[in-house]
Amino acid sequence: TPVYPGTTKTITKTYCVTTKDCGDLVNTVKAVGHPVDGSANVEFTASVTVKIDCPPTPSKLGDRVWFDGDEDGYQDPGGSGVKNVKVELYDCANKLLATTYTNYDGLYYFTNLTAGDYKVKFYAPTGYGFTKKDQGTNDAKDSDVDPTTGFTTCITLGAGKTDLTWDAGIVC
């Protein structure tokens, strides 16, 4: 449809935004006019940048509470998990954010977390305590709990990251 002098034409395009579009979405439009008097074409190009803010991918933190039978502070192959241990998630300003309990295998998780700094507090069952902290070279297999306080150190968790290395070893 032609556009006549002194008139405007609006063209609307609908676009379904997906998570692949997160960030800056640049739309470029080019209009070419062909004057009726035969003079040179008139061209106009414009770009519009639309910022698409997408929610960050949630993060996950957790792992296992296990019985340290040899009290060496390190998870041995075949070691048993400890069920029904209370585990709390705090921010690093000591604000309680969530509470969970370990499952039958001693596993626990805090899910749908935003990027930030967290720490975990474990409660040893009555009659038990915590084993030695940070033993060995494999951080996924050692106990990360301060035996006196039951807290881990502060943990920085990035957006969309999963960190399943925060363990607690239990001793008699």
PDB file of C-alpha atoms in Angstrom:
ATOM      1  CA  THR A   1       0.000   0.000   0.000  1.00  0.00           C
ATOM      2  CA  PRO A   2       1.520   3.331  -0.964  1.00  0.00           C
ATOM      3  CA  VAL A   3       2.188   6.103   1.526  1.00  0.00           C
ATOM      4  CA  TYR A   4       1.179   9.504   0.177  1.00  0.00           C
ATOM      5  CA  PRO A   5       2.840  12.822   0.999  1.00  0.00           C
ATOM      6  CA  GLY A   6       1.832  14.129   4.400  1.00  0.00           C
ATOM      7  CA  THR A   7       0.636  10.739   5.648  1.00  0.00           C
ATOM      8  CA  THR A   8       2.252   8.156   7.887  1.00  0.00           C
ATOM      9  CA  LYS A   9       2.042   4.424   8.003  1.00  0.00           C
ATOM     10  CA  THR A  10       2.527   2.275  11.082  1.00  0.00           C
ATOM     11  CA  ILE A  11       3.706  -1.273  10.689  1.00  0.00           C
ATOM     12  CA  THR A  12       3.514  -3.559  13.711  1.00  0.00           C
ATOM     13  CA  LYS A  13       5.366  -6.827  14.036  1.00  0.00           C
ATOM     14  CA  THR A  14       4.747  -9.213  16.928  1.00  0.00           C
ATOM     15  CA  TYR A  15       7.703 -11.211  18.198  1.00  0.00           C
ATOM     16  CA  CYS A  16       7.598 -13.979  20.790  1.00  0.00           C
ATOM     17  CA  VAL A  17      10.533 -13.521  23.164  1.00  0.00           C
ATOM     18  CA  THR A  18      12.342 -16.680  24.321  1.00  0.00           C
ATOM     19  CA  THR A  19      15.167 -17.218  26.796  1.00  0.00           C
ATOM     20  CA  LYS A  20      17.592 -17.140  23.839  1.00  0.00           C
ATOM     21  CA  ASP A  21      16.736 -13.444  23.479  1.00  0.00           C
ATOM     22  CA  CYS A  22      17.952 -12.406  26.935  1.00  0.00           C
ATOM     23  CA  GLY A  23      20.098  -9.293  26.773  1.00  0.00           C
ATOM     24  CA  ASP A  24      19.927  -6.716  23.991  1.00  0.00           C
ATOM     25  CA  LEU A  25      17.557  -7.419  21.100  1.00  0.00           C
ATOM     26  CA  VAL A  26      18.343  -5.084  18.184  1.00  0.00           C
ATOM     27  CA  ASN A  27      15.605  -4.339  15.654  1.00  0.00           C
ATOM     28  CA  THR A  28      16.657  -2.580  12.456  1.00  0.00           C
ATOM     29  CA  VAL A  29      14.108  -1.079  10.069  1.00  0.00           C
ATOM     30  CA  LYS A  30      14.836   0.203   6.588  1.00  0.00           C
ATOM     31  CA  ALA A  31      12.335   2.257   4.612  1.00  0.00           C
ATOM     32  CA  VAL A  32      12.827   3.101   0.938  1.00  0.00           C
ATOM     33  CA  GLY A  33      10.757   5.785  -0.726  1.00  0.00           C
ATOM     34  CA  HIS A  34      10.284   5.973  -4.499  1.00  0.00           C
ATOM     35  CA  PRO A  35       9.264   9.546  -5.341  1.00  0.00           C
ATOM     36  CA  VAL A  36       6.574   9.808  -8.048  1.00  0.00           C
ATOM     37  CA  ASP A  37       8.503  12.565  -9.796  1.00  0.00           C
ATOM     38  CA  GLY A  38      11.309  10.143 -10.695  1.00  0.00           C
ATOM     39  CA  SER A  39      13.916  11.731  -8.442  1.00  0.00           C
ATOM     40  CA  ALA A  40      16.341   9.581  -6.455  1.00  0.00           C
ATOM     41  CA  ASN A  41      14.992   7.123  -3.933  1.00  0.00           C
ATOM     42  CA  VAL A  42      14.880   8.227  -0.341  1.00  0.00           C
ATOM     43  CA  GLU A  43      16.156   5.754   2.235  1.00  0.00           C
ATOM     44  CA  PHE A  44      15.850   5.770   6.000  1.00  0.00           C
ATOM     45  CA  THR A  45      17.315   3.216   8.408  1.00  0.00           C
ATOM     46  CA  ALA A  46      16.746   3.127  12.156  1.00  0.00           C
ATOM     47  CA  SER A  47      17.687   0.706  14.889  1.00  0.00           C
ATOM     48  CA  VAL A  48      15.916   0.223  18.165  1.00  0.00           C
ATOM     49  CA  THR A  49      17.524  -1.780  20.958  1.00  0.00           C
ATOM     50  CA  VAL A  50      15.205  -3.470  23.409  1.00  0.00           C
ATOM     51  CA  LYS A  51      16.662  -4.836  26.652  1.00  0.00           C
ATOM     52  CA  ILE A  52      15.200  -8.253  27.463  1.00  0.00           C
ATOM     53  CA  ASP A  53      15.590  -8.944  31.185  1.00  0.00           C
ATOM     54  CA  CYS A  54      15.254 -12.634  31.916  1.00  0.00           C
ATOM     55  CA  PRO A  55      15.162 -14.116  35.378  1.00  0.00           C
ATOM     56  CA  PRO A  56      18.480 -15.682  36.345  1.00  0.00           C
ATOM     57  CA  THR A  57      18.754 -19.439  36.318  1.00  0.00           C
ATOM     58  CA  PRO A  58      18.347 -20.667  39.901  1.00  0.00           C
ATOM     59  CA  SER A  59      21.303 -22.087  41.787  1.00  0.00           C
ATOM     60  CA  LYS A  60      21.603 -25.145  44.028  1.00  0.00           C
ATOM     61  CA  LEU A  61      23.693 -25.873  47.137  1.00  0.00           C
ATOM     62  CA  GLY A  62      24.091 -28.992  49.231  1.00  0.00           C
ATOM     63  CA  ASP A  63      25.440 -32.511  49.502  1.00  0.00           C
ATOM     64  CA  ARG A  64      25.781 -35.014  52.327  1.00  0.00           C
ATOM     65  CA  VAL A  65      25.974 -35.711  56.053  1.00  0.00           C
ATOM     66  CA  TRP A  66      27.893 -38.930  56.679  1.00  0.00           C
ATOM     67  CA  PHE A  67      29.093 -41.033  59.593  1.00  0.00           C
ATOM     68  CA  ASP A  68      32.892 -40.850  59.951  1.00  0.00           C
ATOM     69  CA  GLY A  69      33.612 -44.208  61.598  1.00  0.00           C
ATOM     70  CA  ASP A  70      37.408 -43.818  61.556  1.00  0.00           C
ATOM     71  CA  GLU A  71      37.208 -40.119  62.570  1.00  0.00           C
ATOM     72  CA  ASP A  72      39.680 -38.993  59.911  1.00  0.00           C
ATOM     73  CA  GLY A  73      37.489 -36.188  58.510  1.00  0.00           C
ATOM     74  CA  TYR A  74      37.266 -37.829  55.082  1.00  0.00           C
ATOM     75  CA  GLN A  75      34.412 -39.774  53.448  1.00  0.00           C
ATOM     76  CA  ASP A  76      35.490 -43.341  52.879  1.00  0.00           C
ATOM     77  CA  PRO A  77      34.028 -45.433  50.045  1.00  0.00           C
ATOM     78  CA  GLY A  78      30.828 -47.098  51.196  1.00  0.00           C
ATOM     79  CA  GLY A  79      30.431 -44.768  54.189  1.00  0.00           C
ATOM     80  CA  SER A  80      26.879 -44.439  55.391  1.00  0.00           C
ATOM     81  CA  GLY A  81      24.828 -41.274  55.213  1.00  0.00           C
ATOM     82  CA  VAL A  82      23.011 -39.971  58.288  1.00  0.00           C
ATOM     83  CA  LYS A  83      19.289 -39.346  57.828  1.00  0.00           C
ATOM     84  CA  ASN A  84      17.058 -36.722  59.488  1.00  0.00           C
ATOM     85  CA  VAL A  85      19.862 -34.286  60.302  1.00  0.00           C
ATOM     86  CA  LYS A  86      18.615 -30.702  60.507  1.00  0.00           C
ATOM     87  CA  VAL A  87      20.395 -28.397  58.043  1.00  0.00           C
ATOM     88  CA  GLU A  88      19.842 -24.643  57.831  1.00  0.00           C
ATOM     89  CA  LEU A  89      20.789 -22.145  55.142  1.00  0.00           C
ATOM     90  CA  TYR A  90      21.870 -18.640  56.176  1.00  0.00           C
ATOM     91  CA  ASP A  91      23.095 -15.604  54.350  1.00  0.00           C
ATOM     92  CA  CYS A  92      26.523 -14.436  55.476  1.00  0.00           C
ATOM     93  CA  ALA A  93      24.927 -11.792  57.712  1.00  0.00           C
ATOM     94  CA  ASN A  94      23.497 -14.698  59.791  1.00  0.00           C
ATOM     95  CA  LYS A  95      19.902 -14.382  58.566  1.00  0.00           C
ATOM     96  CA  LEU A  96      18.144 -17.767  58.463  1.00  0.00           C
ATOM     97  CA  LEU A  97      16.803 -18.384  54.943  1.00  0.00           C
ATOM     98  CA  ALA A  98      15.684 -22.038  54.855  1.00  0.00           C
ATOM     99  CA  THR A  99      15.641 -25.310  56.775  1.00  0.00           C
ATOM    100  CA  THR A 100      15.703 -28.877  55.508  1.00  0.00           C
ATOM    101  CA  TYR A 101      16.540 -32.381  56.756  1.00  0.00           C
ATOM    102  CA  THR A 102      18.792 -34.997  55.228  1.00  0.00           C
ATOM    103  CA  ASN A 103      17.182 -37.913  53.420  1.00  0.00           C
ATOM    104  CA  TYR A 104      17.799 -41.641  53.938  1.00  0.00           C
ATOM    105  CA  ASP A 105      21.232 -41.398  52.244  1.00  0.00           C
ATOM    106  CA  GLY A 106      22.240 -38.293  54.212  1.00  0.00           C
ATOM    107  CA  LEU A 107      21.711 -35.993  51.220  1.00  0.00           C
ATOM    108  CA  TYR A 108      20.305 -32.478  51.488  1.00  0.00           C
ATOM    109  CA  TYR A 109      19.760 -29.675  48.982  1.00  0.00           C
ATOM    110  CA  PHE A 110      18.774 -26.029  48.927  1.00  0.00           C
ATOM    111  CA  THR A 111      17.355 -25.229  45.490  1.00  0.00           C
ATOM    112  CA  ASN A 112      16.038 -22.229  43.568  1.00  0.00           C
ATOM    113  CA  LEU A 113      18.688 -19.965  45.081  1.00  0.00           C
ATOM    114  CA  THR A 114      19.712 -16.626  43.646  1.00  0.00           C
ATOM    115  CA  ALA A 115      23.360 -15.749  43.199  1.00  0.00           C
ATOM    116  CA  GLY A 116      24.801 -14.658  46.532  1.00  0.00           C
ATOM    117  CA  ASP A 117      26.782 -15.533  49.639  1.00  0.00           C
ATOM    118  CA  TYR A 118      25.519 -18.316  51.880  1.00  0.00           C
ATOM    119  CA  LYS A 119      26.592 -20.527  54.740  1.00  0.00           C
ATOM    120  CA  VAL A 120      25.185 -23.793  56.035  1.00  0.00           C
ATOM    121  CA  LYS A 121      24.596 -24.871  59.627  1.00  0.00           C
ATOM    122  CA  PHE A 122      24.336 -28.529  60.604  1.00  0.00           C
ATOM    123  CA  TYR A 123      22.904 -29.898  63.834  1.00  0.00           C
ATOM    124  CA  ALA A 124      24.602 -33.086  65.009  1.00  0.00           C
ATOM    125  CA  PRO A 125      22.182 -35.683  66.412  1.00  0.00           C
ATOM    126  CA  THR A 126      22.083 -36.018  70.204  1.00  0.00           C
ATOM    127  CA  GLY A 127      25.186 -37.852  71.437  1.00  0.00           C
ATOM    128  CA  TYR A 128      27.199 -37.057  68.293  1.00  0.00           C
ATOM    129  CA  GLY A 129      29.594 -34.325  67.203  1.00  0.00           C
ATOM    130  CA  PHE A 130      31.403 -33.245  64.057  1.00  0.00           C
ATOM    131  CA  THR A 131      34.610 -34.713  62.693  1.00  0.00           C
ATOM    132  CA  LYS A 132      37.777 -32.823  61.677  1.00  0.00           C
ATOM    133  CA  LYS A 133      37.311 -30.055  59.121  1.00  0.00           C
ATOM    134  CA  ASP A 134      38.955 -29.814  55.661  1.00  0.00           C
ATOM    135  CA  GLN A 135      40.991 -33.021  55.692  1.00  0.00           C
ATOM    136  CA  GLY A 136      42.611 -34.297  52.478  1.00  0.00           C
ATOM    137  CA  THR A 137      42.735 -32.679  49.052  1.00  0.00           C
ATOM    138  CA  ASN A 138      39.279 -33.540  47.671  1.00  0.00           C
ATOM    139  CA  ASP A 139      36.840 -30.889  48.874  1.00  0.00           C
ATOM    140  CA  ALA A 140      33.883 -33.005  47.754  1.00  0.00           C
ATOM    141  CA  LYS A 141      34.906 -35.762  50.199  1.00  0.00           C
ATOM    142  CA  ASP A 142      35.910 -33.892  53.349  1.00  0.00           C
ATOM    143  CA  SER A 143      33.854 -32.372  56.152  1.00  0.00           C
ATOM    144  CA  ASP A 144      33.319 -28.629  55.774  1.00  0.00           C
ATOM    145  CA  VAL A 145      31.825 -27.924  59.184  1.00  0.00           C
ATOM    146  CA  ASP A 146      33.459 -26.076  62.038  1.00  0.00           C
ATOM    147  CA  PRO A 147      33.259 -28.749  64.779  1.00  0.00           C
ATOM    148  CA  THR A 148      32.485 -26.092  67.401  1.00  0.00           C
ATOM    149  CA  THR A 149      29.777 -24.038  65.670  1.00  0.00           C
ATOM    150  CA  GLY A 150      28.295 -26.434  63.091  1.00  0.00           C
ATOM    151  CA  PHE A 151      28.671 -23.732  60.407  1.00  0.00           C
ATOM    152  CA  THR A 152      30.512 -23.827  57.108  1.00  0.00           C
ATOM    153  CA  THR A 153      32.450 -20.824  55.849  1.00  0.00           C
ATOM    154  CA  CYS A 154      30.671 -18.344  53.580  1.00  0.00           C
ATOM    155  CA  ILE A 155      30.017 -19.790  50.140  1.00  0.00           C
ATOM    156  CA  THR A 156      29.760 -17.573  47.051  1.00  0.00           C
ATOM    157  CA  LEU A 157      27.250 -19.057  44.657  1.00  0.00           C
ATOM    158  CA  GLY A 158      26.966 -17.701  41.125  1.00  0.00           C
ATOM    159  CA  ALA A 159      23.763 -17.520  39.086  1.00  0.00           C
ATOM    160  CA  GLY A 160      22.759 -20.903  37.711  1.00  0.00           C
ATOM    161  CA  LYS A 161      25.548 -22.695  39.557  1.00  0.00           C
ATOM    162  CA  THR A 162      25.297 -25.981  41.416  1.00  0.00           C
ATOM    163  CA  ASP A 163      27.716 -26.598  44.315  1.00  0.00           C
ATOM    164  CA  LEU A 164      27.313 -30.015  45.898  1.00  0.00           C
ATOM    165  CA  THR A 165      30.514 -30.111  47.949  1.00  0.00           C
ATOM    166  CA  TRP A 166      29.268 -28.960  51.373  1.00  0.00           C
ATOM    167  CA  ASP A 167      29.460 -31.992  53.629  1.00  0.00           C
ATOM    168  CA  ALA A 168      29.370 -32.730  57.323  1.00  0.00           C
ATOM    169  CA  GLY A 169      31.056 -35.712  58.942  1.00  0.00           C
ATOM    170  CA  ILE A 170      29.433 -37.028  62.167  1.00  0.00           C
ATOM    171  CA  VAL A 171      31.345 -38.848  64.923  1.00  0.00           C
ATOM    172  CA  CYS A 172      30.337 -40.485  68.211  1.00  0.00           C
TER     173      CYS A 172
END
